[in-house]
PDB file of C-alpha atoms in Angstrom:
ATOM      1  CA  MET S   1      30.112  43.543  -7.945  1.00 49.00           C
ATOM      2  CA  SER S   2      33.556  43.742  -6.637  1.00 52.00           C
ATOM      3  CA  ILE S   3      35.400  41.006  -4.590  1.00 49.00           C
ATOM      4  CA  PHE S   4      34.819  43.254  -1.272  1.00 46.00           C
ATOM      5  CA  SER S   5      31.206  43.669  -1.276  1.00 48.00           C
ATOM      6  CA  THR S   6      31.169  39.649  -1.790  1.00 47.00           C
ATOM      7  CA  MET S   7      33.312  39.424   1.181  1.00 43.00           C
ATOM      8  CA  TYR S   8      31.283  41.998   3.316  1.00 45.00           C
ATOM      9  CA  ARG S   9      28.086  40.003   2.430  1.00 49.00           C
ATOM     10  CA  ALA S  10      29.395  36.583   3.171  1.00 48.00           C
ATOM     11  CA  GLY S  11      31.053  37.796   6.347  1.00 47.00           C
ATOM     12  CA  ALA S  12      28.166  39.818   7.970  1.00 44.00           C
ATOM     13  CA  PRO S  13      26.438  36.172   9.370  1.00 46.00           C
ATOM     14  CA  LEU S  14      29.460  35.369  10.762  1.00 41.00           C
ATOM     15  CA  LEU S  15      30.133  38.733  12.584  1.00 39.00           C
ATOM     16  CA  ILE S  16      26.808  39.024  13.664  1.00 43.00           C
ATOM     17  CA  ALA S  17      27.099  35.272  15.257  1.00 44.00           C
ATOM     18  CA  LEU S  18      30.342  36.105  16.888  1.00 40.00           C
ATOM     19  CA  LEU S  19      28.893  39.306  18.579  1.00 43.00           C
ATOM     20  CA  ALA S  20      26.357  37.570  20.158  1.00 44.00           C
ATOM     21  CA  LEU S  21      28.604  34.853  21.826  1.00 43.00           C
ATOM     22  CA  PRO S  22      29.239  37.159  24.638  1.00 45.00           C
ATOM     23  CA  ALA S  23      25.213  37.192  25.243  1.00 44.00           C
ATOM     24  CA  LEU S  24      24.932  33.564  25.068  1.00 46.00           C
ATOM     25  CA  ALA S  25      27.908  32.984  27.699  1.00 53.00           C
ATOM     26  CA  ASP S  26      26.003  35.392  30.028  1.00 72.00           C
ATOM     27  CA  GLU S  27      23.246  32.894  30.159  1.00 88.00           C
ATOM     28  CA  PRO S  28      22.399  30.462  33.062  1.00 93.00           C
ATOM     29  CA  GLY S  29      23.350  27.038  32.862  1.00 96.00           C
ATOM     30  CA  GLY S  30      26.620  25.009  32.693  1.00 97.00           C
ATOM     31  CA  LEU S  31      27.942  21.646  33.150  1.00 97.00           C
ATOM     32  CA  VAL S  32      28.803  19.317  36.139  1.00 97.00           C
ATOM     33  CA  THR S  33      31.474  16.344  34.905  1.00 97.00           C
ATOM     34  CA  GLY S  34      32.913  13.980  37.188  1.00 96.00           C
ATOM     35  CA  SER S  35      32.546  10.340  38.664  1.00 95.00           C
ATOM     36  CA  PHE S  36      30.519   8.367  41.011  1.00 93.00           C
ATOM     37  CA  GLY S  37      32.622   5.512  42.075  1.00 92.00           C
ATOM     38  CA  ASP S  38      33.813   4.298  39.012  1.00 91.00           C
ATOM     39  CA  GLN S  39      31.150   5.549  36.818  1.00 90.00           C
ATOM     40  CA  PRO S  40      32.063   8.839  34.604  1.00 93.00           C
ATOM     41  CA  LEU S  41      29.020  11.192  34.684  1.00 94.00           C
ATOM     42  CA  GLU S  42      28.369  14.628  32.574  1.00 95.00           C
ATOM     43  CA  LEU S  43      25.370  16.210  33.662  1.00 96.00           C
ATOM     44  CA  THR S  44      23.702  19.623  32.287  1.00 97.00           C
ATOM     45  CA  VAL S  45      22.737  22.240  34.809  1.00 97.00           C
ATOM     46  CA  ALA S  46      19.148  22.896  34.437  1.00 96.00           C
ATOM     47  CA  PRO S  47      18.919  27.090  34.792  1.00 96.00           C
ATOM     48  CA  GLU S  48      15.384  26.855  35.613  1.00 95.00           C
ATOM     49  CA  LEU S  49      15.747  25.049  38.996  1.00 95.00           C
ATOM     50  CA  SER S  50      19.113  26.358  39.894  1.00 96.00           C
ATOM     51  CA  GLY S  51      19.787  30.071  41.418  1.00 96.00           C
ATOM     52  CA  ALA S  52      21.711  31.791  43.844  1.00 96.00           C
ATOM     53  CA  THR S  53      21.139  34.160  46.757  1.00 95.00           C
ATOM     54  CA  VAL S  54      24.126  36.466  47.538  1.00 94.00           C
ATOM     55  CA  ILE S  55      24.153  38.903  50.492  1.00 93.00           C
ATOM     56  CA  GLY S  56      27.575  40.246  51.279  1.00 91.00           C
ATOM     57  CA  ASN S  57      29.839  37.348  51.994  1.00 90.00           C
ATOM     58  CA  TYR S  58      26.919  35.013  52.668  1.00 95.00           C
ATOM     59  CA  ALA S  59      25.695  32.743  49.603  1.00 95.00           C
ATOM     60  CA  ASP S  60      22.826  30.381  49.440  1.00 96.00           C
ATOM     61  CA  VAL S  61      22.866  28.124  46.062  1.00 96.00           C
ATOM     62  CA  SER S  62      21.185  25.500  44.886  1.00 97.00           C
ATOM     63  CA  LEU S  63      22.092  23.747  41.600  1.00 96.00           C
ATOM     64  CA  LEU S  64      20.301  20.838  39.885  1.00 97.00           C
ATOM     65  CA  ALA S  65      21.821  18.904  36.964  1.00 97.00           C
ATOM     66  CA  ALA S  66      20.776  16.353  35.172  1.00 95.00           C
ATOM     67  CA  GLN S  67      21.783  13.150  32.658  1.00 93.00           C
ATOM     68  CA  MET S  68      19.174  12.024  30.364  1.00 89.00           C
ATOM     69  CA  GLU S  69      21.472   9.211  28.556  1.00 82.00           C
ATOM     70  CA  GLY S  70      23.585   6.691  29.557  1.00 74.00           C
ATOM     71  CA  ASP S  71      24.011   3.125  30.750  1.00 73.00           C
ATOM     72  CA  LEU S  72      22.767   4.726  34.489  1.00 70.00           C
ATOM     73  CA  GLY S  73      19.565   5.844  32.922  1.00 73.00           C
ATOM     74  CA  PRO S  74      18.539   9.580  33.804  1.00 90.00           C
ATOM     75  CA  VAL S  75      20.559  10.592  36.713  1.00 93.00           C
ATOM     76  CA  ASN S  76      19.732  13.863  38.827  1.00 95.00           C
ATOM     77  CA  LEU S  77      22.611  15.656  40.874  1.00 96.00           C
ATOM     78  CA  GLU S  78      21.548  18.390  43.308  1.00 97.00           C
ATOM     79  CA  LEU S  79      24.049  20.549  44.997  1.00 97.00           C
ATOM     80  CA  VAL S  80      23.581  22.850  47.601  1.00 97.00           C
ATOM     81  CA  ILE S  81      26.133  25.300  49.381  1.00 96.00           C
ATOM     82  CA  ASN S  82      24.896  27.755  52.383  1.00 97.00           C
ATOM     83  CA  GLY S  83      27.147  29.985  54.303  1.00 95.00           C
ATOM     84  CA  GLU S  84      30.105  32.390  54.605  1.00 94.00           C
ATOM     85  CA  LEU S  85      32.353  32.434  51.818  1.00 87.00           C
ATOM     86  CA  PRO S  86      35.048  31.110  50.813  1.00 83.00           C
ATOM     87  CA  ALA S  87      34.151  28.215  53.719  1.00 87.00           C
ATOM     88  CA  PRO S  88      30.475  27.578  53.657  1.00 92.00           C
ATOM     89  CA  SER S  89      28.930  25.701  56.578  1.00 92.00           C
ATOM     90  CA  GLU S  90      26.469  23.632  54.483  1.00 96.00           C
ATOM     91  CA  VAL S  91      27.585  21.633  51.608  1.00 96.00           C
ATOM     92  CA  ALA S  92      24.974  18.746  50.625  1.00 97.00           C
ATOM     93  CA  LEU S  93      24.969  16.399  47.403  1.00 97.00           C
ATOM     94  CA  THR S  94      22.407  14.145  46.642  1.00 96.00           C
ATOM     95  CA  ILE S  95      22.172  11.981  43.468  1.00 95.00           C
ATOM     96  CA  THR S  96      18.918  10.426  42.294  1.00 93.00           C
ATOM     97  CA  PHE S  97      19.292   7.323  39.698  1.00 88.00           C
ATOM     98  CA  ALA S  98      15.557   7.237  38.279  1.00 81.00           C
ATOM     99  CA  ARG S  99      15.852   3.730  37.129  1.00 74.00           C
ATOM    100  CA  ASP S 100      16.045   2.249  40.132  1.00 69.00           C
ATOM    101  CA  MET S 101      14.590   4.512  43.251  1.00 61.00           C
ATOM    102  CA  GLY S 102      16.620   2.654  45.907  1.00 65.00           C
ATOM    103  CA  ARG S 103      19.575   4.051  44.453  1.00 77.00           C
ATOM    104  CA  ASN S 104      19.863   7.235  46.291  1.00 90.00           C
ATOM    105  CA  TRP S 105      23.009   8.834  47.661  1.00 94.00           C
ATOM    106  CA  SER S 106      23.999  11.841  49.549  1.00 96.00           C
ATOM    107  CA  GLY S 107      26.890  13.360  51.442  1.00 97.00           C
ATOM    108  CA  ASP S 108      27.253  16.345  53.218  1.00 97.00           C
ATOM    109  CA  GLN S 109      30.224  18.922  54.678  1.00 95.00           C
ATOM    110  CA  ASP S 110      31.027  16.026  56.844  1.00 96.00           C
ATOM    111  CA  SER S 111      31.990  13.470  53.766  1.00 97.00           C
ATOM    112  CA  LEU S 112      32.756  16.268  51.074  1.00 97.00           C
ATOM    113  CA  THR S 113      35.008  18.980  50.526  1.00 96.00           C
ATOM    114  CA  LEU S 114      34.358  21.667  48.339  1.00 96.00           C
ATOM    115  CA  THR S 115      36.930  24.088  46.419  1.00 95.00           C
ATOM    116  CA  LEU S 116      35.609  27.121  45.088  1.00 94.00           C
ATOM    117  CA  ASP S 117      37.508  28.316  42.275  1.00 95.00           C
ATOM    118  CA  GLU S 118      35.188  31.370  41.275  1.00 94.00           C
ATOM    119  CA  PHE S 119      32.259  32.977  42.867  1.00 93.00           C
ATOM    120  CA  THR S 120      31.450  36.028  40.907  1.00 93.00           C
ATOM    121  CA  PRO S 121      28.018  37.824  41.039  1.00 93.00           C
ATOM    122  CA  GLY S 122      27.169  40.525  38.873  1.00 91.00           C
ATOM    123  CA  ASP S 123      24.314  41.779  36.327  1.00 91.00           C
ATOM    124  CA  GLY S 124      21.929  39.298  37.762  1.00 94.00           C
ATOM    125  CA  ILE S 125      24.073  36.331  37.020  1.00 95.00           C
ATOM    126  CA  VAL S 126      26.491  34.293  39.437  1.00 95.00           C
ATOM    127  CA  ALA S 127      29.312  32.437  37.966  1.00 96.00           C
ATOM    128  CA  LEU S 128      30.472  29.477  40.222  1.00 95.00           C
ATOM    129  CA  LYS S 129      32.900  27.357  39.559  1.00 97.00           C
ATOM    130  CA  GLY S 130      34.894  24.639  41.624  1.00 96.00           C
ATOM    131  CA  THR S 131      35.195  21.184  42.369  1.00 97.00           C
ATOM    132  CA  LEU S 132      33.602  18.737  45.277  1.00 97.00           C
ATOM    133  CA  THR S 133      35.323  15.622  46.394  1.00 98.00           C
ATOM    134  CA  GLY S 134      34.811  13.085  48.778  1.00 98.00           C
ATOM    135  CA  GLN S 135      32.002  10.151  49.389  1.00 97.00           C
ATOM    136  CA  VAL S 136      28.544   9.707  49.311  1.00 97.00           C
ATOM    137  CA  SER S 137      26.576   7.037  51.381  1.00 95.00           C
ATOM    138  CA  GLY S 138      23.208   5.428  50.241  1.00 93.00           C
ATOM    139  CA  GLY S 139      21.994   2.746  47.460  1.00 85.00           C
ATOM    140  CA  PRO S 140      19.682  -0.385  48.380  1.00 81.00           C
ATOM    141  CA  ALA S 141      22.758  -1.610  50.149  1.00 84.00           C
ATOM    142  CA  SER S 142      23.595   1.543  52.290  1.00 86.00           C
ATOM    143  CA  GLU S 143      27.432   1.433  50.503  1.00 91.00           C
ATOM    144  CA  THR S 144      29.522   4.151  50.583  1.00 95.00           C
ATOM    145  CA  ARG S 145      31.057   5.546  47.229  1.00 95.00           C
ATOM    146  CA  PRO S 146      33.796   8.241  46.146  1.00 97.00           C
ATOM    147  CA  VAL S 147      32.741  11.014  43.861  1.00 97.00           C
ATOM    148  CA  THR S 148      34.545  14.150  42.089  1.00 98.00           C
ATOM    149  CA  PHE S 149      32.840  16.495  40.609  1.00 98.00           C
ATOM    150  CA  SER S 150      33.826  19.834  38.791  1.00 98.00           C
ATOM    151  CA  PHE S 151      31.584  22.310  37.933  1.00 96.00           C
ATOM    152  CA  ASP S 152      31.617  25.463  35.762  1.00 97.00           C
ATOM    153  CA  THR S 153      28.398  26.919  35.924  1.00 97.00           C
ATOM    154  CA  ARG S 154      26.172  30.333  35.570  1.00 97.00           C
ATOM    155  CA  LEU S 155      23.239  30.543  37.857  1.00 96.00           C
ATOM    156  CA  ASP S 156      20.494  33.334  38.249  1.00 96.00           C
ATOM    157  CA  GLU S 157      21.034  35.545  41.042  1.00 95.00           C
ATOM    158  CA  LEU S 158      17.837  35.409  43.155  1.00 91.00           C
ATOM    159  CA  ASP S 159      16.425  38.123  45.380  1.00 78.00           C
TER     160      ASP S 159
END
C-alpha cells in the first residue's frame, strides 16, 4: 500500500465532511446574543417556531429563541418584524422568564431601534442579520430596562 492511498483513505471522511458544511449552513436556525439590562443572554433560534414571509419589499418575520441554562432559568425571546423593508412599520420584542411568571418584558417600534444588516430570501431560506437596541418595559414592578440584541439567523421562508 502506498502512502498516497493511505492519505486518500484518511482524507476522504474529512473531504466529505467539508463538502457537507454548506448544506448545514443552509439549515434554519441561528443565534441571538446580547443583554437584558446588565444580564448577558445567548439564545438559540428555534427553527420550527420561526419563519418569514416575503412579498416584494414587504416582510413578515417571527423569530423565537430560547436560553435554557443559566441563572435566569429558561428564557424565551420573541421578535416580530412586519412591514416594508428596510424600515418596517412594526417591531415587537417580548422576553419571558419561565421561572418567574411576573417577569415578562416587551417593547415595540416606539422604544426599540432595528438595524437590518442582511435580509436575503432565496431557495426557501431567509438570511436575517441585524441589531435591536432600546428599552423594554414590564416585570413585577413595571420597570424599564435597556436591551441590545444581535441576531444572525436563517429562517424558513413561508408561503
